[in-house]
CSV table of N, CA, C and O in Angstrom, one decimal:
chain,number,residue,atom,x,y,z
A,1,MET,N,11.0,56.9,105.0
A,1,MET,CA,10.9,58.0,103.9
A,1,MET,C,11.9,59.1,104.4
A,1,MET,O,11.8,59.6,105.5
A,2,LEU,N,12.8,59.5,103.5
A,2,LEU,CA,13.7,60.6,103.8
A,2,LEU,C,13.1,61.9,103.4
A,2,LEU,O,12.4,62.1,102.5
A,3,THR,N,13.4,62.9,104.3
A,3,THR,CA,13.0,64.3,104.0
A,3,THR,C,14.1,64.9,103.0
A,3,THR,O,15.1,64.3,102.9
A,4,SER,N,13.7,66.1,102.5
A,4,SER,CA,14.6,66.7,101.5
A,4,SER,C,15.9,67.1,102.3
A,4,SER,O,17.0,67.0,101.7
A,5,LYS,N,15.8,67.5,103.5
A,5,LYS,CA,17.0,67.9,104.3
A,5,LYS,C,17.9,66.7,104.5
A,5,LYS,O,19.1,66.8,104.5
A,6,GLN,N,17.3,65.5,104.9
A,6,GLN,CA,18.1,64.3,105.1
A,6,GLN,C,18.7,63.8,103.8
A,6,GLN,O,19.9,63.4,103.8
A,7,ARG,N,18.0,63.9,102.7
A,7,ARG,CA,18.5,63.5,101.4
A,7,ARG,C,19.7,64.4,101.0
A,7,ARG,O,20.7,63.9,100.6
A,8,ALA,N,19.6,65.7,101.3
A,8,ALA,CA,20.7,66.6,101.0
A,8,ALA,C,21.9,66.3,101.9
A,8,ALA,O,23.0,66.4,101.4
A,9,PHE,N,21.7,65.9,103.1
A,9,PHE,CA,22.8,65.6,104.0
A,9,PHE,C,23.5,64.3,103.5
A,9,PHE,O,24.7,64.3,103.5
A,10,LEU,N,22.7,63.3,103.1
A,10,LEU,CA,23.3,62.0,102.6
A,10,LEU,C,24.0,62.3,101.3
A,10,LEU,O,25.0,61.7,101.1
A,11,ARG,N,23.5,63.2,100.4
A,11,ARG,CA,24.2,63.5,99.1
A,11,ARG,C,25.6,64.1,99.5
A,11,ARG,O,26.5,63.8,98.8
A,12,SER,N,25.6,65.0,100.5
A,12,SER,CA,26.9,65.6,100.8
A,12,SER,C,27.9,64.5,101.3
A,12,SER,O,29.1,64.6,101.0
A,13,LEU,N,27.4,63.5,102.1
A,13,LEU,CA,28.3,62.5,102.6
A,13,LEU,C,28.7,61.6,101.5
A,13,LEU,O,29.9,61.1,101.4
A,14,ALA,N,27.8,61.3,100.5
A,14,ALA,CA,28.1,60.4,99.3
A,14,ALA,C,29.2,61.0,98.4
A,14,ALA,O,29.9,60.2,97.7
A,15,MET,N,29.5,62.3,98.5
A,15,MET,CA,30.5,62.9,97.6
A,15,MET,C,31.9,62.3,97.8
A,15,MET,O,32.7,62.2,96.9
A,16,ASN,N,32.1,62.0,99.1
A,16,ASN,CA,33.4,61.4,99.5
A,16,ASN,C,33.5,59.9,99.5
A,16,ASN,O,34.5,59.4,99.8
A,17,GLU,N,32.4,59.2,99.1
A,17,GLU,CA,32.4,57.8,99.1
A,17,GLU,C,32.9,57.3,97.7
A,17,GLU,O,32.8,57.9,96.7
A,18,ASP,N,33.5,56.1,97.8
A,18,ASP,CA,33.9,55.5,96.6
A,18,ASP,C,32.8,54.7,95.9
A,18,ASP,O,31.9,54.2,96.6
A,19,THR,N,32.8,54.5,94.7
A,19,THR,CA,31.8,53.7,94.0
A,19,THR,C,32.2,52.3,94.2
A,19,THR,O,33.2,51.8,93.8
A,20,ILE,N,31.3,51.5,94.9
A,20,ILE,CA,31.7,50.1,95.2
A,20,ILE,C,30.8,49.1,94.5
A,20,ILE,O,31.1,47.9,94.6
A,21,LEU,N,29.8,49.5,93.8
A,21,LEU,CA,28.9,48.6,93.2
A,21,LEU,C,28.9,48.9,91.7
A,21,LEU,O,28.6,50.0,91.3
A,22,MET,N,29.2,47.9,90.9
A,22,MET,CA,29.3,48.1,89.4
A,22,MET,C,28.3,47.2,88.8
A,22,MET,O,28.3,46.0,89.0
A,23,ILE,N,27.4,47.6,87.9
A,23,ILE,CA,26.5,46.8,87.2
A,23,ILE,C,26.8,47.0,85.7
A,23,ILE,O,26.8,48.0,85.1
A,24,GLY,N,27.1,45.8,85.1
A,24,GLY,CA,27.6,45.8,83.6
A,24,GLY,C,26.6,45.0,82.8
A,24,GLY,O,25.4,44.9,83.0
A,25,LYS,N,27.2,44.4,81.7
A,25,LYS,CA,26.4,43.7,80.8
A,25,LYS,C,25.7,42.5,81.3
A,25,LYS,O,24.7,42.0,80.7
A,26,GLY,N,26.2,42.0,82.4
A,26,GLY,CA,25.5,40.9,83.1
A,26,GLY,C,24.2,41.3,83.8
A,26,GLY,O,23.3,40.4,84.1
A,27,GLY,N,23.9,42.6,83.9
A,27,GLY,CA,22.7,43.1,84.4
A,27,GLY,C,22.6,42.8,86.0
A,27,GLY,O,23.6,42.6,86.7
A,28,MET,N,21.4,42.8,86.4
A,28,MET,CA,21.1,42.5,87.8
A,28,MET,C,21.2,41.1,88.1
A,28,MET,O,20.6,40.3,87.4
A,29,SER,N,21.9,40.7,89.2
A,29,SER,CA,22.0,39.3,89.6
A,29,SER,C,21.9,39.2,91.1
A,29,SER,O,22.0,40.2,91.8
A,30,ASP,N,21.7,37.9,91.6
A,30,ASP,CA,21.6,37.7,93.0
A,30,ASP,C,22.9,38.2,93.7
A,30,ASP,O,22.9,38.6,94.8
A,31,ALA,N,24.0,38.0,93.0
A,31,ALA,CA,25.3,38.4,93.6
A,31,ALA,C,25.4,39.9,93.8
A,31,ALA,O,25.9,40.3,94.9
A,32,ILE,N,24.9,40.6,92.9
A,32,ILE,CA,24.9,42.1,93.0
A,32,ILE,C,24.0,42.5,94.2
A,32,ILE,O,24.4,43.4,95.0
A,33,ILE,N,22.8,41.9,94.3
A,33,ILE,CA,21.9,42.2,95.4
A,33,ILE,C,22.5,42.0,96.7
A,33,ILE,O,22.4,42.7,97.6
A,34,LYS,N,23.2,40.8,96.8
A,34,LYS,CA,23.8,40.3,98.0
A,34,LYS,C,25.0,41.3,98.4
A,34,LYS,O,25.1,41.7,99.5
A,35,GLN,N,25.7,41.7,97.4
A,35,GLN,CA,26.8,42.6,97.6
A,35,GLN,C,26.3,43.9,98.1
A,35,GLN,O,26.8,44.5,99.0
A,36,ALA,N,25.2,44.5,97.5
A,36,ALA,CA,24.6,45.7,97.9
A,36,ALA,C,24.0,45.5,99.3
A,36,ALA,O,24.3,46.5,100.1
A,37,ASP,N,23.4,44.5,99.7
A,37,ASP,CA,22.8,44.2,101.0
A,37,ASP,C,23.9,44.2,102.1
A,37,ASP,O,23.8,44.9,103.1
A,38,ASP,N,25.0,43.5,101.8
A,38,ASP,CA,26.1,43.4,102.7
A,38,ASP,C,26.8,44.8,103.0
A,38,ASP,O,27.1,45.2,104.1
A,39,ALA,N,26.9,45.5,101.8
A,39,ALA,CA,27.6,46.9,101.9
A,39,ALA,C,26.7,47.8,102.7
A,39,ALA,O,27.2,48.6,103.4
A,40,LEU,N,25.4,47.8,102.4
A,40,LEU,CA,24.4,48.7,103.2
A,40,LEU,C,24.5,48.3,104.6
A,40,LEU,O,24.4,49.3,105.5
A,41,THR,N,24.6,47.1,105.0
A,41,THR,CA,24.6,46.7,106.4
A,41,THR,C,25.9,47.3,107.1
A,41,THR,O,25.9,47.8,108.2
A,42,ALA,N,27.0,47.1,106.3
A,42,ALA,CA,28.3,47.6,106.9
A,42,ALA,C,28.5,49.1,106.9
A,42,ALA,O,29.0,49.7,107.8
A,43,ARG,N,28.0,49.8,105.8
A,43,ARG,CA,28.3,51.2,105.6
A,43,ARG,C,27.1,52.2,105.7
A,43,ARG,O,27.3,53.3,105.9
A,44,GLU,N,25.9,51.7,105.5
A,44,GLU,CA,24.6,52.4,105.4
A,44,GLU,C,24.5,53.2,104.2
A,44,GLU,O,23.4,53.4,103.7
A,45,LEU,N,25.5,53.7,103.6
A,45,LEU,CA,25.4,54.6,102.4
A,45,LEU,C,26.4,54.0,101.4
A,45,LEU,O,27.6,53.9,101.6
A,46,ILE,N,25.9,53.7,100.2
A,46,ILE,CA,26.7,53.2,99.2
A,46,ILE,C,26.5,53.9,97.8
A,46,ILE,O,25.4,54.4,97.6
A,47,LYS,N,27.5,53.9,97.0
A,47,LYS,CA,27.5,54.5,95.7
A,47,LYS,C,27.6,53.3,94.6
A,47,LYS,O,28.6,52.6,94.8
A,48,GLY,N,26.8,53.4,93.6
A,48,GLY,CA,26.9,52.4,92.6
A,48,GLY,C,27.0,53.1,91.2
A,48,GLY,O,26.7,54.3,91.1
A,49,LYS,N,27.4,52.3,90.2
A,49,LYS,CA,27.4,52.8,88.8
A,49,LYS,C,27.0,51.7,87.9
A,49,LYS,O,27.2,50.6,88.0
A,50,VAL,N,26.2,52.2,86.9
A,50,VAL,CA,25.7,51.3,85.8
A,50,VAL,C,26.6,51.6,84.6
A,50,VAL,O,26.6,52.7,84.1
A,51,LEU,N,27.2,50.6,84.1
A,51,LEU,CA,28.1,50.8,82.9
A,51,LEU,C,27.2,50.9,81.7
A,51,LEU,O,26.1,50.5,81.7
A,52,GLU,N,27.9,51.4,80.6
A,52,GLU,CA,27.2,51.6,79.4
A,52,GLU,C,26.7,50.3,78.7
A,52,GLU,O,25.7,50.3,78.0
A,53,THR,N,27.4,49.2,79.0
A,53,THR,CA,27.0,47.9,78.5
A,53,THR,C,25.8,47.3,79.1
A,53,THR,O,25.3,46.3,78.6
A,54,ALA,N,25.3,47.8,80.3
A,54,ALA,CA,24.2,47.3,81.0
A,54,ALA,C,22.9,47.5,80.2
A,54,ALA,O,22.8,48.5,79.5
A,55,ASP,N,22.0,46.6,80.4
A,55,ASP,CA,20.7,46.6,79.7
A,55,ASP,C,19.6,47.4,80.4
A,55,ASP,O,18.4,47.3,80.1
A,56,LEU,N,19.9,48.1,81.6
A,56,LEU,CA,18.9,48.8,82.3
A,56,LEU,C,19.5,50.2,82.7
A,56,LEU,O,20.7,50.4,82.7
A,57,SER,N,18.7,51.1,83.0
A,57,SER,CA,19.1,52.5,83.3
A,57,SER,C,19.6,52.5,84.7
A,57,SER,O,19.2,51.7,85.6
A,58,PRO,N,20.3,53.6,85.1
A,58,PRO,CA,20.8,53.8,86.5
A,58,PRO,C,19.6,53.9,87.4
A,58,PRO,O,19.6,53.4,88.5
A,59,ARG,N,18.5,54.6,87.0
A,59,ARG,CA,17.3,54.7,87.8
A,59,ARG,C,16.6,53.4,88.1
A,59,ARG,O,16.3,53.1,89.2
A,60,GLU,N,16.5,52.6,87.0
A,60,GLU,CA,15.9,51.2,87.2
A,60,GLU,C,16.8,50.4,88.1
A,60,GLU,O,16.2,49.6,89.0
A,61,ALA,N,18.1,50.4,87.9
A,61,ALA,CA,19.0,49.6,88.8
A,61,ALA,C,18.9,50.0,90.2
A,61,ALA,O,18.8,49.2,91.1
A,62,ALA,N,18.9,51.3,90.5
A,62,ALA,CA,18.9,51.8,91.8
A,62,ALA,C,17.5,51.5,92.5
A,62,ALA,O,17.5,51.0,93.7
A,63,GLU,N,16.4,51.6,91.8
A,63,GLU,CA,15.1,51.3,92.4
A,63,GLU,C,15.0,49.8,92.7
A,63,GLU,O,14.4,49.4,93.6
A,64,GLN,N,15.5,48.9,91.7
A,64,GLN,CA,15.4,47.5,91.9
A,64,GLN,C,16.2,47.1,93.1
A,64,GLN,O,15.7,46.2,93.9
A,65,ILE,N,17.4,47.5,93.3
A,65,ILE,CA,18.3,47.2,94.4
A,65,ILE,C,17.6,47.7,95.8
A,65,ILE,O,17.6,47.0,96.7
A,66,ALA,N,17.1,48.9,95.7
A,66,ALA,CA,16.5,49.5,96.8
A,66,ALA,C,15.3,48.7,97.3
A,66,ALA,O,15.1,48.4,98.5
A,67,LEU,N,14.5,48.2,96.3
A,67,LEU,CA,13.3,47.4,96.6
A,67,LEU,C,13.7,46.1,97.2
A,67,LEU,O,13.2,45.6,98.3
A,68,GLU,N,14.7,45.5,96.7
A,68,GLU,CA,15.1,44.1,97.2
A,68,GLU,C,16.0,44.2,98.4
A,68,GLU,O,16.1,43.2,99.1
A,69,THR,N,16.5,45.3,98.8
A,69,THR,CA,17.3,45.4,100.0
A,69,THR,C,16.7,46.3,101.1
A,69,THR,O,17.3,46.6,102.1
A,70,ALA,N,15.4,46.8,100.9
A,70,ALA,CA,14.8,47.7,101.7
A,70,ALA,C,15.5,49.0,102.0
A,70,ALA,O,15.6,49.4,103.1
A,71,ALA,N,16.1,49.4,101.0
A,71,ALA,CA,16.9,50.7,101.1
A,71,ALA,C,16.2,51.8,100.5
A,71,ALA,O,15.1,51.6,99.9
A,72,GLU,N,16.7,53.0,100.5
A,72,GLU,CA,16.1,54.2,99.9
A,72,GLU,C,17.1,54.8,98.8
A,72,GLU,O,18.3,54.8,99.1
A,73,VAL,N,16.6,55.2,97.7
A,73,VAL,CA,17.4,55.8,96.7
A,73,VAL,C,17.5,57.3,97.1
A,73,VAL,O,16.6,58.0,97.3
A,74,VAL,N,18.8,57.7,97.3
A,74,VAL,CA,19.1,59.0,97.7
A,74,VAL,C,19.2,59.9,96.5
A,74,VAL,O,18.6,61.0,96.4
A,75,GLN,N,19.9,59.5,95.4
A,75,GLN,CA,20.0,60.2,94.2
A,75,GLN,C,20.5,59.3,93.1
A,75,GLN,O,21.1,58.4,93.3
A,76,VAL,N,20.1,59.8,91.9
A,76,VAL,CA,20.6,59.2,90.6
A,76,VAL,C,21.1,60.4,89.7
A,76,VAL,O,20.3,61.2,89.4
A,77,ILE,N,22.4,60.4,89.4
A,77,ILE,CA,22.9,61.4,88.5
A,77,ILE,C,23.8,60.7,87.5
A,77,ILE,O,24.7,60.0,87.9
A,78,GLY,N,23.5,60.9,86.2
A,78,GLY,CA,24.2,60.3,85.2
A,78,GLY,C,24.1,58.8,85.3
A,78,GLY,O,23.0,58.2,85.4
A,79,SER,N,25.3,58.1,85.3
A,79,SER,CA,25.3,56.7,85.4
A,79,SER,C,25.5,56.2,86.9
A,79,SER,O,25.5,55.0,87.2
A,80,LYS,N,25.5,57.1,87.9
A,80,LYS,CA,25.8,56.8,89.3
A,80,LYS,C,24.5,57.0,90.1
A,80,LYS,O,23.7,57.7,89.8
A,81,PHE,N,24.5,56.2,91.2
A,81,PHE,CA,23.4,56.3,92.1
A,81,PHE,C,23.8,56.1,93.5
A,81,PHE,O,24.9,55.5,93.8
A,82,VAL,N,23.1,56.6,94.5
A,82,VAL,CA,23.4,56.5,95.9
A,82,VAL,C,22.2,55.9,96.7
A,82,VAL,O,21.1,56.3,96.4
A,83,LEU,N,22.5,54.9,97.5
A,83,LEU,CA,21.5,54.2,98.3
A,83,LEU,C,21.8,54.4,99.8
A,83,LEU,O,22.9,54.4,100.1
A,84,PHE,N,20.8,54.3,100.6
A,84,PHE,CA,20.9,54.5,102.0
A,84,PHE,C,20.0,53.5,102.7
A,84,PHE,O,18.8,53.3,102.3
A,85,ARG,N,20.5,52.8,103.7
A,85,ARG,CA,19.7,51.9,104.6
A,85,ARG,C,20.3,52.0,106.0
A,85,ARG,O,21.4,51.7,106.2
A,86,ARG,N,19.5,52.4,107.0
A,86,ARG,CA,20.0,52.5,108.4
A,86,ARG,C,20.2,51.1,108.9
A,86,ARG,O,19.4,50.2,108.7
A,87,ASN,N,21.3,51.0,109.6
A,87,ASN,CA,21.6,49.7,110.3
A,87,ASN,C,21.0,49.8,111.7
A,87,ASN,O,21.4,50.5,112.5
A,88,PRO,N,19.9,49.0,111.9
A,88,PRO,CA,19.2,49.1,113.2
A,88,PRO,C,20.1,48.7,114.4
A,88,PRO,O,19.8,49.2,115.5
A,89,ASP,N,21.1,47.8,114.2
A,89,ASP,CA,21.9,47.4,115.4
A,89,ASP,C,23.0,48.3,115.7
A,89,ASP,O,23.3,48.6,116.8
A,90,GLU,N,23.7,48.8,114.6
A,90,GLU,CA,24.8,49.7,114.8
A,90,GLU,C,24.8,50.9,113.8
A,90,GLU,O,25.5,50.9,112.9
A,91,PRO,N,23.9,51.9,114.2
A,91,PRO,CA,23.8,53.0,113.2
A,91,PRO,C,25.1,53.8,113.2
A,91,PRO,O,25.7,54.0,114.2
A,92,LYS,N,25.5,54.1,111.9
A,92,LYS,CA,26.7,55.0,111.8
A,92,LYS,C,26.5,56.4,111.4
A,92,LYS,O,27.3,57.2,111.7
A,93,ILE,N,25.4,56.6,110.7
A,93,ILE,CA,25.1,58.0,110.2
A,93,ILE,C,23.9,58.5,111.0
A,93,ILE,O,22.9,57.8,111.1
A,94,GLU,N,24.2,59.7,111.5
A,94,GLU,CA,23.1,60.3,112.3
A,94,GLU,C,22.4,61.3,111.3
A,94,GLU,O,23.0,62.4,111.0
A,95,LEU,N,21.2,61.0,111.0
A,95,LEU,CA,20.4,61.9,110.0
A,95,LEU,C,19.9,63.2,110.8
A,95,LEU,O,19.6,63.0,112.0
A,96,PRO,N,19.8,64.3,110.1
A,96,PRO,CA,19.1,65.5,110.7
A,96,PRO,C,17.6,65.1,111.1
A,96,PRO,O,17.0,64.3,110.4
A,97,LYS,N,17.2,65.6,112.1
A,97,LYS,CA,15.8,65.3,112.6
A,97,LYS,C,14.8,65.8,111.6
A,97,LYS,O,14.9,67.0,111.1
A,98,ALA,N,13.7,65.1,111.3
A,98,ALA,CA,12.6,65.6,110.5
A,98,ALA,C,11.7,66.5,111.4
A,98,ALA,O,11.5,66.2,112.6
A,99,LYS,N,11.3,67.6,110.8
A,99,LYS,CA,10.4,68.4,111.5
A,99,LYS,C,9.0,67.8,111.7
A,99,LYS,O,8.6,67.1,110.8
A,100,LYS,N,8.4,68.1,112.8
A,100,LYS,CA,7.1,67.6,113.0
A,100,LYS,C,6.1,68.5,112.3
A,100,LYS,O,6.2,69.7,112.3
A,101,THR,N,5.2,67.9,111.7
A,101,THR,CA,4.1,68.6,110.9
A,101,THR,C,3.0,69.0,111.8
A,101,THR,O,2.6,68.2,112.7
A,102,ARG,N,2.5,70.2,111.6
A,102,ARG,CA,1.4,70.7,112.4
A,102,ARG,C,0.1,70.3,111.7
A,102,ARG,O,0.0,70.2,110.5
A,103,ARG,N,-0.9,70.1,112.5
A,103,ARG,CA,-2.2,69.7,112.0
A,103,ARG,C,-3.3,70.6,112.5
A,103,ARG,O,-3.3,71.2,113.4
């Protein structure tokens, strides 16, 4: 689970990323899930877009891909979304540390 500080950090990194995942009228397919999974493994942070011809919303697409790839939805704005998944073998993005909660 990402903290708001980590989410803000990832949003700032995503501004410079290219949109590499496009979902169109074909909707969600195994090929799109595999493409997202491979890209998350290689990059950790990916940006996707749902075209107007698609039969699902950007929020639905982002949540479905995140669920099937064990990623987290960083943000959804307009037709674009950003997903993050840490690569356990070769981490590329160093997230800000989460503060420890007092009890």
